[in-house]
mmCIF file with all atom_site columns, C-alpha atoms in Angstrom:
data_model
loop_
_atom_site.group_PDB
_atom_site.id
_atom_site.type_symbol
_atom_site.label_atom_id
_atom_site.label_alt_id
_atom_site.label_comp_id
_atom_site.label_asym_id
_atom_site.label_entity_id
_atom_site.label_seq_id
_atom_site.pdbx_PDB_ins_code
_atom_site.Cartn_x
_atom_site.Cartn_y
_atom_site.Cartn_z
_atom_site.occupancy
_atom_site.B_iso_or_equiv
_atom_site.pdbx_formal_charge
_atom_site.auth_seq_id
_atom_site.auth_comp_id
_atom_site.auth_asym_id
_atom_site.auth_atom_id
_atom_site.pdbx_PDB_model_num
ATOM 1   C CA . MET A 1 1   ? 23.272  -5.285 23.239  1.00 0.00 ? 1   MET A CA 1
ATOM 2   C CA . SER A 1 2   ? 22.686  -2.006 25.112  1.00 0.00 ? 2   SER A CA 1
ATOM 3   C CA . ASP A 1 3   ? 19.824  -1.983 27.531  1.00 0.00 ? 3   ASP A CA 1
ATOM 4   C CA . SER A 1 4   ? 18.043  1.282  27.544  1.00 0.00 ? 4   SER A CA 1
ATOM 5   C CA . LYS A 1 5   ? 16.588  2.549  30.810  1.00 0.00 ? 5   LYS A CA 1
ATOM 6   C CA . PHE A 1 6   ? 13.661  4.220  29.128  1.00 0.00 ? 6   PHE A CA 1
ATOM 7   C CA . GLU A 1 7   ? 10.349  2.863  27.725  1.00 0.00 ? 7   GLU A CA 1
ATOM 8   C CA . TYR A 1 8   ? 9.584   3.105  24.113  1.00 0.00 ? 8   TYR A CA 1
ATOM 9   C CA . ILE A 1 9   ? 7.026   5.857  23.221  1.00 0.00 ? 9   ILE A CA 1
ATOM 10  C CA . ASP A 1 10  ? 4.658   3.293  21.690  1.00 0.00 ? 10  ASP A CA 1
ATOM 11  C CA . ASN A 1 11  ? 4.646   1.241  24.887  1.00 0.00 ? 11  ASN A CA 1
ATOM 12  C CA . VAL A 1 12  ? 3.862   4.256  27.221  1.00 0.00 ? 12  VAL A CA 1
ATOM 13  C CA . ILE A 1 13  ? 1.778   6.658  24.899  1.00 0.00 ? 13  ILE A CA 1
ATOM 14  C CA . LEU A 1 14  ? -1.378  5.615  27.074  1.00 0.00 ? 14  LEU A CA 1
ATOM 15  C CA . ASN A 1 15  ? 0.271   6.235  30.488  1.00 0.00 ? 15  ASN A CA 1
ATOM 16  C CA . VAL A 1 16  ? 2.814   9.041  30.023  1.00 0.00 ? 16  VAL A CA 1
ATOM 17  C CA . ASP A 1 17  ? 0.526   12.108 30.584  1.00 0.00 ? 17  ASP A CA 1
ATOM 18  C CA . LYS A 1 18  ? -2.330  11.195 33.159  1.00 0.00 ? 18  LYS A CA 1
ATOM 19  C CA . ASP A 1 19  ? -4.624  9.310  30.865  1.00 0.00 ? 19  ASP A CA 1
ATOM 20  C CA . ARG A 1 20  ? -5.048  12.125 28.626  1.00 0.00 ? 20  ARG A CA 1
ATOM 21  C CA . VAL A 1 21  ? -4.476  9.967  25.405  1.00 0.00 ? 21  VAL A CA 1
ATOM 22  C CA . GLU A 1 22  ? -6.830  7.218  24.419  1.00 0.00 ? 22  GLU A CA 1
ATOM 23  C CA . LYS A 1 23  ? -6.703  4.559  21.895  1.00 0.00 ? 23  LYS A CA 1
ATOM 24  C CA . LYS A 1 24  ? -9.883  4.606  19.501  1.00 0.00 ? 24  LYS A CA 1
ATOM 25  C CA . LYS A 1 25  ? -10.969 2.422  16.700  1.00 0.00 ? 25  LYS A CA 1
ATOM 26  C CA . LYS A 1 26  ? -11.380 4.369  13.553  1.00 0.00 ? 26  LYS A CA 1
ATOM 27  C CA . SER A 1 27  ? -14.902 5.133  12.384  1.00 0.00 ? 27  SER A CA 1
ATOM 28  C CA . PRO A 1 28  ? -16.756 2.568  9.959   1.00 0.00 ? 28  PRO A CA 1
ATOM 29  C CA . VAL A 1 29  ? -18.427 5.383  8.312   1.00 0.00 ? 29  VAL A CA 1
ATOM 30  C CA . LYS A 1 30  ? -15.920 5.821  5.412   1.00 0.00 ? 30  LYS A CA 1
ATOM 31  C CA . PRO A 1 31  ? -15.631 2.043  4.470   1.00 0.00 ? 31  PRO A CA 1
ATOM 32  C CA . LEU A 1 32  ? -19.423 1.727  4.589   1.00 0.00 ? 32  LEU A CA 1
ATOM 33  C CA . ALA A 1 33  ? -19.806 4.637  2.323   1.00 0.00 ? 33  ALA A CA 1
ATOM 34  C CA . LEU A 1 34  ? -17.355 3.313  -0.053  1.00 0.00 ? 34  LEU A CA 1
ATOM 35  C CA . LEU A 1 35  ? -19.110 0.003  -0.001  1.00 0.00 ? 35  LEU A CA 1
ATOM 36  C CA . ILE A 1 36  ? -22.431 1.567  -0.758  1.00 0.00 ? 36  ILE A CA 1
ATOM 37  C CA . LEU A 1 37  ? -21.125 3.817  -3.338  1.00 0.00 ? 37  LEU A CA 1
ATOM 38  C CA . GLY A 1 38  ? -19.360 0.894  -5.098  1.00 0.00 ? 38  GLY A CA 1
ATOM 39  C CA . ALA A 1 39  ? -22.465 -1.202 -5.067  1.00 0.00 ? 39  ALA A CA 1
ATOM 40  C CA . ALA A 1 40  ? -24.570 1.630  -6.396  1.00 0.00 ? 40  ALA A CA 1
ATOM 41  C CA . ILE A 1 41  ? -22.171 2.246  -9.281  1.00 0.00 ? 41  ILE A CA 1
ATOM 42  C CA . LEU A 1 42  ? -21.978 -1.516 -10.066 1.00 0.00 ? 42  LEU A CA 1
ATOM 43  C CA . TRP A 1 43  ? -25.791 -1.676 -10.018 1.00 0.00 ? 43  TRP A CA 1
ATOM 44  C CA . TYR A 1 44  ? -26.061 1.469  -12.291 1.00 0.00 ? 44  TYR A CA 1
ATOM 45  C CA . GLY A 1 45  ? -23.338 0.094  -14.644 1.00 0.00 ? 45  GLY A CA 1
ATOM 46  C CA . ALA A 1 46  ? -25.270 -3.331 -14.971 1.00 0.00 ? 46  ALA A CA 1
ATOM 47  C CA . ASN A 1 47  ? -28.669 -2.046 -15.304 1.00 0.00 ? 47  ASN A CA 1
ATOM 48  C CA . HIS A 1 48  ? -28.669 1.556  -16.689 1.00 0.00 ? 48  HIS A CA 1
ATOM 49  C CA . VAL A 1 49  ? -25.790 1.866  -19.013 1.00 0.00 ? 49  VAL A CA 1
ATOM 50  C CA . ASN A 1 50  ? -27.105 0.971  -22.455 1.00 0.00 ? 50  ASN A CA 1
ATOM 51  C CA . THR A 1 51  ? -25.019 -1.887 -23.550 1.00 0.00 ? 51  THR A CA 1
ATOM 52  C CA . ALA A 1 52  ? -26.180 -1.736 -27.113 1.00 0.00 ? 52  ALA A CA 1
ATOM 53  C CA . GLN A 1 53  ? -24.577 1.662  -27.352 1.00 0.00 ? 53  GLN A CA 1
ATOM 54  C CA . SER A 1 54  ? -21.408 1.073  -25.496 1.00 0.00 ? 54  SER A CA 1
ATOM 55  C CA . ASP A 1 55  ? -20.123 -2.231 -24.161 1.00 0.00 ? 55  ASP A CA 1
ATOM 56  C CA . THR A 1 56  ? -16.877 -0.337 -23.245 1.00 0.00 ? 56  THR A CA 1
ATOM 57  C CA . LEU A 1 57  ? -18.690 2.279  -21.152 1.00 0.00 ? 57  LEU A CA 1
ATOM 58  C CA . SER A 1 58  ? -20.720 -0.300 -19.312 1.00 0.00 ? 58  SER A CA 1
ATOM 59  C CA . SER A 1 59  ? -17.616 -2.374 -18.638 1.00 0.00 ? 59  SER A CA 1
ATOM 60  C CA . VAL A 1 60  ? -15.734 0.814  -17.232 1.00 0.00 ? 60  VAL A CA 1
ATOM 61  C CA . VAL A 1 61  ? -18.477 1.751  -14.914 1.00 0.00 ? 61  VAL A CA 1
ATOM 62  C CA . ILE A 1 62  ? -18.944 -1.791 -13.685 1.00 0.00 ? 62  ILE A CA 1
ATOM 63  C CA . MET A 1 63  ? -15.197 -1.972 -13.081 1.00 0.00 ? 63  MET A CA 1
ATOM 64  C CA . LEU A 1 64  ? -15.237 1.331  -11.410 1.00 0.00 ? 64  LEU A CA 1
ATOM 65  C CA . GLY A 1 65  ? -18.109 0.170  -9.035  1.00 0.00 ? 65  GLY A CA 1
ATOM 66  C CA . LEU A 1 66  ? -16.292 -3.107 -8.390  1.00 0.00 ? 66  LEU A CA 1
ATOM 67  C CA . GLY A 1 67  ? -13.010 -1.320 -7.693  1.00 0.00 ? 67  GLY A CA 1
ATOM 68  C CA . ILE A 1 68  ? -14.710 1.127  -5.080  1.00 0.00 ? 68  ILE A CA 1
ATOM 69  C CA . ALA A 1 69  ? -16.724 -1.854 -3.455  1.00 0.00 ? 69  ALA A CA 1
ATOM 70  C CA . ILE A 1 70  ? -13.473 -3.773 -2.845  1.00 0.00 ? 70  ILE A CA 1
ATOM 71  C CA . TRP A 1 71  ? -11.797 -0.680 -1.519  1.00 0.00 ? 71  TRP A CA 1
ATOM 72  C CA . GLY A 1 72  ? -14.717 -0.407 0.965   1.00 0.00 ? 72  GLY A CA 1
ATOM 73  C CA . ILE A 1 73  ? -14.356 -4.165 1.852   1.00 0.00 ? 73  ILE A CA 1
ATOM 74  C CA . VAL A 1 74  ? -10.644 -3.810 2.539   1.00 0.00 ? 74  VAL A CA 1
ATOM 75  C CA . ALA A 1 75  ? -11.082 -0.657 4.537   1.00 0.00 ? 75  ALA A CA 1
ATOM 76  C CA . PHE A 1 76  ? -13.635 -2.630 6.738   1.00 0.00 ? 76  PHE A CA 1
ATOM 77  C CA . LEU A 1 77  ? -11.173 -5.525 7.208   1.00 0.00 ? 77  LEU A CA 1
ATOM 78  C CA . VAL A 1 78  ? -8.266  -3.381 8.098   1.00 0.00 ? 78  VAL A CA 1
ATOM 79  C CA . LYS A 1 79  ? -9.891  -1.794 11.193  1.00 0.00 ? 79  LYS A CA 1
ATOM 80  C CA . LYS A 1 80  ? -7.180  0.590  12.301  1.00 0.00 ? 80  LYS A CA 1
ATOM 81  C CA . GLU A 1 81  ? -6.760  2.037  15.690  1.00 0.00 ? 81  GLU A CA 1
ATOM 82  C CA . CYS A 1 82  ? -5.457  5.506  16.495  1.00 0.00 ? 82  CYS A CA 1
ATOM 83  C CA . TYR A 1 83  ? -4.408  7.490  19.354  1.00 0.00 ? 83  TYR A CA 1
ATOM 84  C CA . VAL A 1 84  ? -6.678  10.560 20.346  1.00 0.00 ? 84  VAL A CA 1
ATOM 85  C CA . TYR A 1 85  ? -5.709  13.569 22.524  1.00 0.00 ? 85  TYR A CA 1
ATOM 86  C CA . LYS A 1 86  ? -8.805  13.599 24.796  1.00 0.00 ? 86  LYS A CA 1
ATOM 87  C CA . PRO A 1 87  ? -9.056  17.228 25.611  1.00 0.00 ? 87  PRO A CA 1
ATOM 88  C CA . THR A 1 88  ? -9.431  18.195 21.925  1.00 0.00 ? 88  THR A CA 1
ATOM 89  C CA . GLY A 1 89  ? -10.444 14.864 20.428  1.00 0.00 ? 89  GLY A CA 1
ATOM 90  C CA . LYS A 1 90  ? -7.918  15.297 17.696  1.00 0.00 ? 90  LYS A CA 1
ATOM 91  C CA . VAL A 1 91  ? -5.917  12.235 16.278  1.00 0.00 ? 91  VAL A CA 1
ATOM 92  C CA . LEU A 1 92  ? -2.155  11.797 17.116  1.00 0.00 ? 92  LEU A CA 1
ATOM 93  C CA . LYS A 1 93  ? -0.209  11.153 13.902  1.00 0.00 ? 93  LYS A CA 1
ATOM 94  C CA . LYS A 1 94  ? 3.281   9.384  14.293  1.00 0.00 ? 94  LYS A CA 1
ATOM 95  C CA . HIS A 1 95  ? 6.391   10.940 12.865  1.00 0.00 ? 95  HIS A CA 1
ATOM 96  C CA . LYS A 1 96  ? 9.936   9.857  12.528  1.00 0.00 ? 96  LYS A CA 1
ATOM 97  C CA . VAL A 1 97  ? 12.681  12.367 11.608  1.00 0.00 ? 97  VAL A CA 1
ATOM 98  C CA . TYR A 1 98  ? 16.343  11.368 11.129  1.00 0.00 ? 98  TYR A CA 1
ATOM 99  C CA . ILE A 1 99  ? 18.853  13.763 12.398  1.00 0.00 ? 99  ILE A CA 1
ATOM 100 C CA . ALA A 1 100 ? 22.554  14.103 11.480  1.00 0.00 ? 100 ALA A CA 1
ATOM 101 C CA . ALA A 1 101 ? 24.531  12.031 13.891  1.00 0.00 ? 101 ALA A CA 1
ATOM 102 C CA . ASN A 1 102 ? 26.889  15.076 14.629  1.00 0.00 ? 102 ASN A CA 1
ATOM 103 C CA . GLN A 1 103 ? 23.787  16.848 15.908  1.00 0.00 ? 103 GLN A CA 1
ATOM 104 C CA . SER A 1 104 ? 23.359  14.490 18.869  1.00 0.00 ? 104 SER A CA 1
ATOM 105 C CA . SER A 1 105 ? 24.458  16.701 21.762  1.00 0.00 ? 105 SER A CA 1
ATOM 106 C CA . ARG A 1 106 ? 22.470  19.583 20.380  1.00 0.00 ? 106 ARG A CA 1
ATOM 107 C CA . LEU A 1 107 ? 19.387  17.514 20.098  1.00 0.00 ? 107 LEU A CA 1
ATOM 108 C CA . TYR A 1 108 ? 19.665  16.380 23.744  1.00 0.00 ? 108 TYR A CA 1
ATOM 109 C CA . ASP A 1 109 ? 20.429  19.953 24.878  1.00 0.00 ? 109 ASP A CA 1
ATOM 110 C CA . ILE A 1 110 ? 17.314  21.206 23.120  1.00 0.00 ? 110 ILE A CA 1
ATOM 111 C CA . LEU A 1 111 ? 14.985  18.623 24.704  1.00 0.00 ? 111 LEU A CA 1
ATOM 112 C CA . GLU A 1 112 ? 16.592  18.930 28.043  1.00 0.00 ? 112 GLU A CA 1
ATOM 113 C CA . GLN A 1 113 ? 16.029  22.741 28.214  1.00 0.00 ? 113 GLN A CA 1
ATOM 114 C CA . ASP A 1 114 ? 12.704  22.686 26.501  1.00 0.00 ? 114 ASP A CA 1
ATOM 115 C CA . ARG A 1 115 ? 13.821  24.805 23.703  1.00 0.00 ? 115 ARG A CA 1
ATOM 116 C CA . TYR A 1 116 ? 11.645  23.361 20.941  1.00 0.00 ? 116 TYR A CA 1
ATOM 117 C CA . ASP A 1 117 ? 11.883  26.392 18.740  1.00 0.00 ? 117 ASP A CA 1
ATOM 118 C CA . ASP A 1 118 ? 15.602  25.499 18.365  1.00 0.00 ? 118 ASP A CA 1
ATOM 119 C CA . LEU A 1 119 ? 14.599  22.108 16.679  1.00 0.00 ? 119 LEU A CA 1
ATOM 120 C CA . GLN A 1 120 ? 14.533  23.943 13.320  1.00 0.00 ? 120 GLN A CA 1
ATOM 121 C CA . SER A 1 121 ? 18.302  24.579 13.443  1.00 0.00 ? 121 SER A CA 1
ATOM 122 C CA . LEU A 1 122 ? 19.038  20.802 13.505  1.00 0.00 ? 122 LEU A CA 1
ATOM 123 C CA . THR A 1 123 ? 20.464  19.159 10.415  1.00 0.00 ? 123 THR A CA 1
ATOM 124 C CA . ARG A 1 124 ? 18.085  16.476 9.154   1.00 0.00 ? 124 ARG A CA 1
ATOM 125 C CA . SER A 1 125 ? 19.345  13.351 7.394   1.00 0.00 ? 125 SER A CA 1
ATOM 126 C CA . GLY A 1 126 ? 18.052  10.870 4.955   1.00 0.00 ? 126 GLY A CA 1
ATOM 127 C CA . GLN A 1 127 ? 19.139  8.061  7.195   1.00 0.00 ? 127 GLN A CA 1
ATOM 128 C CA . SER A 1 128 ? 21.020  8.281  10.535  1.00 0.00 ? 128 SER A CA 1
ATOM 129 C CA . ASN A 1 129 ? 21.434  6.263  13.737  1.00 0.00 ? 129 ASN A CA 1
ATOM 130 C CA . LEU A 1 130 ? 19.775  9.310  15.471  1.00 0.00 ? 130 LEU A CA 1
ATOM 131 C CA . SER A 1 131 ? 16.144  10.029 15.247  1.00 0.00 ? 131 SER A CA 1
ATOM 132 C CA . LEU A 1 132 ? 13.234  11.755 16.825  1.00 0.00 ? 132 LEU A CA 1
ATOM 133 C CA . GLU A 1 133 ? 10.026  9.915  17.088  1.00 0.00 ? 133 GLU A CA 1
ATOM 134 C CA . ALA A 1 134 ? 6.951   11.943 17.792  1.00 0.00 ? 134 ALA A CA 1
ATOM 135 C CA . TYR A 1 135 ? 3.113   11.934 17.977  1.00 0.00 ? 135 TYR A CA 1
ATOM 136 C CA . CYS A 1 136 ? 1.528   15.195 17.270  1.00 0.00 ? 136 CYS A CA 1
ATOM 137 C CA . SER A 1 137 ? -2.081  16.192 17.246  1.00 0.00 ? 137 SER A CA 1
ATOM 138 C CA . GLU A 1 138 ? -3.755  17.346 14.023  1.00 0.00 ? 138 GLU A CA 1
ATOM 139 C CA . ASP A 1 139 ? -4.453  20.884 15.668  1.00 0.00 ? 139 ASP A CA 1
ATOM 140 C CA . GLU A 1 140 ? -0.877  21.008 16.670  1.00 0.00 ? 140 GLU A CA 1
ATOM 141 C CA . GLN A 1 141 ? -1.904  21.595 20.334  1.00 0.00 ? 141 GLN A CA 1
ATOM 142 C CA . TYR A 1 142 ? -0.218  18.412 21.768  1.00 0.00 ? 142 TYR A CA 1
ATOM 143 C CA . ALA A 1 143 ? 2.852   16.355 21.023  1.00 0.00 ? 143 ALA A CA 1
ATOM 144 C CA . LEU A 1 144 ? 5.005   13.503 22.595  1.00 0.00 ? 144 LEU A CA 1
ATOM 145 C CA . LEU A 1 145 ? 8.469   12.986 21.542  1.00 0.00 ? 145 LEU A CA 1
ATOM 146 C CA . GLN A 1 146 ? 11.499  10.903 22.137  1.00 0.00 ? 146 GLN A CA 1
ATOM 147 C CA . VAL A 1 147 ? 15.029  10.453 20.960  1.00 0.00 ? 147 VAL A CA 1
ATOM 148 C CA . MET A 1 148 ? 16.169  7.141  19.557  1.00 0.00 ? 148 MET A CA 1
ATOM 149 C CA . GLU A 1 149 ? 19.338  5.846  18.653  1.00 0.00 ? 149 GLU A CA 1
ATOM 150 C CA . PHE A 1 150 ? 19.851  2.868  16.423  1.00 0.00 ? 150 PHE A CA 1
ATOM 151 C CA . ILE A 1 151 ? 22.077  0.210  18.209  1.00 0.00 ? 151 ILE A CA 1
ATOM 152 C CA . PRO A 1 152 ? 22.352  -2.912 16.136  1.00 0.00 ? 152 PRO A CA 1
ATOM 153 C CA . TYR A 1 153 ? 19.794  -4.196 15.527  1.00 0.00 ? 153 TYR A CA 1
ATOM 154 C CA . ASN A 1 154 ? 17.082  -1.942 17.041  1.00 0.00 ? 154 ASN A CA 1
ATOM 155 C CA . ASP A 1 155 ? 16.055  1.777  17.617  1.00 0.00 ? 155 ASP A CA 1
ATOM 156 C CA . VAL A 1 156 ? 16.617  2.167  21.341  1.00 0.00 ? 156 VAL A CA 1
ATOM 157 C CA . PRO A 1 157 ? 14.993  4.898  23.211  1.00 0.00 ? 157 PRO A CA 1
ATOM 158 C CA . MET A 1 158 ? 17.613  7.365  24.731  1.00 0.00 ? 158 MET A CA 1
ATOM 159 C CA . THR A 1 159 ? 15.306  9.884  26.578  1.00 0.00 ? 159 THR A CA 1
ATOM 160 C CA . PRO A 1 160 ? 12.045  9.730  28.367  1.00 0.00 ? 160 PRO A CA 1
ATOM 161 C CA . VAL A 1 161 ? 9.032   10.626 26.439  1.00 0.00 ? 161 VAL A CA 1
ATOM 162 C CA . LYS A 1 162 ? 8.622   14.540 26.610  1.00 0.00 ? 162 LYS A CA 1
ATOM 163 C CA . VAL A 1 163 ? 5.143   15.980 26.694  1.00 0.00 ? 163 VAL A CA 1
ATOM 164 C CA . CYS A 1 164 ? 4.513   19.399 24.786  1.00 0.00 ? 164 CYS A CA 1
ATOM 165 C CA . GLU A 1 165 ? 1.453   21.526 24.851  1.00 0.00 ? 165 GLU A CA 1
ATOM 166 C CA . GLY A 1 166 ? 0.426   24.773 23.270  1.00 0.00 ? 166 GLY A CA 1
ATOM 167 C CA . THR A 1 167 ? 3.337   26.796 21.959  1.00 0.00 ? 167 THR A CA 1
ATOM 168 C CA . GLN A 1 168 ? 5.873   23.982 22.519  1.00 0.00 ? 168 GLN A CA 1
ATOM 169 C CA . ALA A 1 169 ? 3.622   21.547 20.550  1.00 0.00 ? 169 ALA A CA 1
ATOM 170 C CA . LYS A 1 170 ? 3.289   24.035 17.712  1.00 0.00 ? 170 LYS A CA 1
ATOM 171 C CA . GLN A 1 171 ? 7.168   24.392 17.619  1.00 0.00 ? 171 GLN A CA 1
ATOM 172 C CA . VAL A 1 172 ? 7.451   20.559 17.499  1.00 0.00 ? 172 VAL A CA 1
ATOM 173 C CA . ALA A 1 173 ? 4.716   20.242 14.720  1.00 0.00 ? 173 ALA A CA 1
ATOM 174 C CA . TYR A 1 174 ? 6.438   23.001 12.771  1.00 0.00 ? 174 TYR A CA 1
ATOM 175 C CA . PHE A 1 175 ? 9.741   21.129 12.906  1.00 0.00 ? 175 PHE A CA 1
ATOM 176 C CA . LEU A 1 176 ? 8.008   17.767 11.865  1.00 0.00 ? 176 LEU A CA 1
ATOM 177 C CA . LYS A 1 177 ? 6.634   19.355 8.533   1.00 0.00 ? 177 LYS A CA 1
#
């Protein structure tokens, strides 16, 4: 087993850039809205759809209301946390891109020399032992990235976490699309 001298991006994300990233719980507004909407549709289906005219329509409306209400309940129970870039308040989304193994030295050179516009020239692969893990803000103003190599039986960090802002972050975001 090979021991890496670098920390995993997920373990250092909150400390890598002077507390500019924070962990937040996602807002309960959407689950609450789904729950209320589902309950309203359920109540309407049970009380206002004329069952004499159409038992099927009433059943469909009730099932729809039930489905939306259950979706709201599940969304409440699965309270997810997310990382947020403090200066803009934008959520960081995690990405993983597999890169052809023969592109390894080019990838390391690009990151070492901060030439993020050259990321586009790398050959992607459906699956590879070489990957780039990144967190990128929704507004493409901030990105964190790290090269990982699969060494049985884990992905192992092969570079420190790189911090990109502004134009560099936009270049990283463009590559991740």
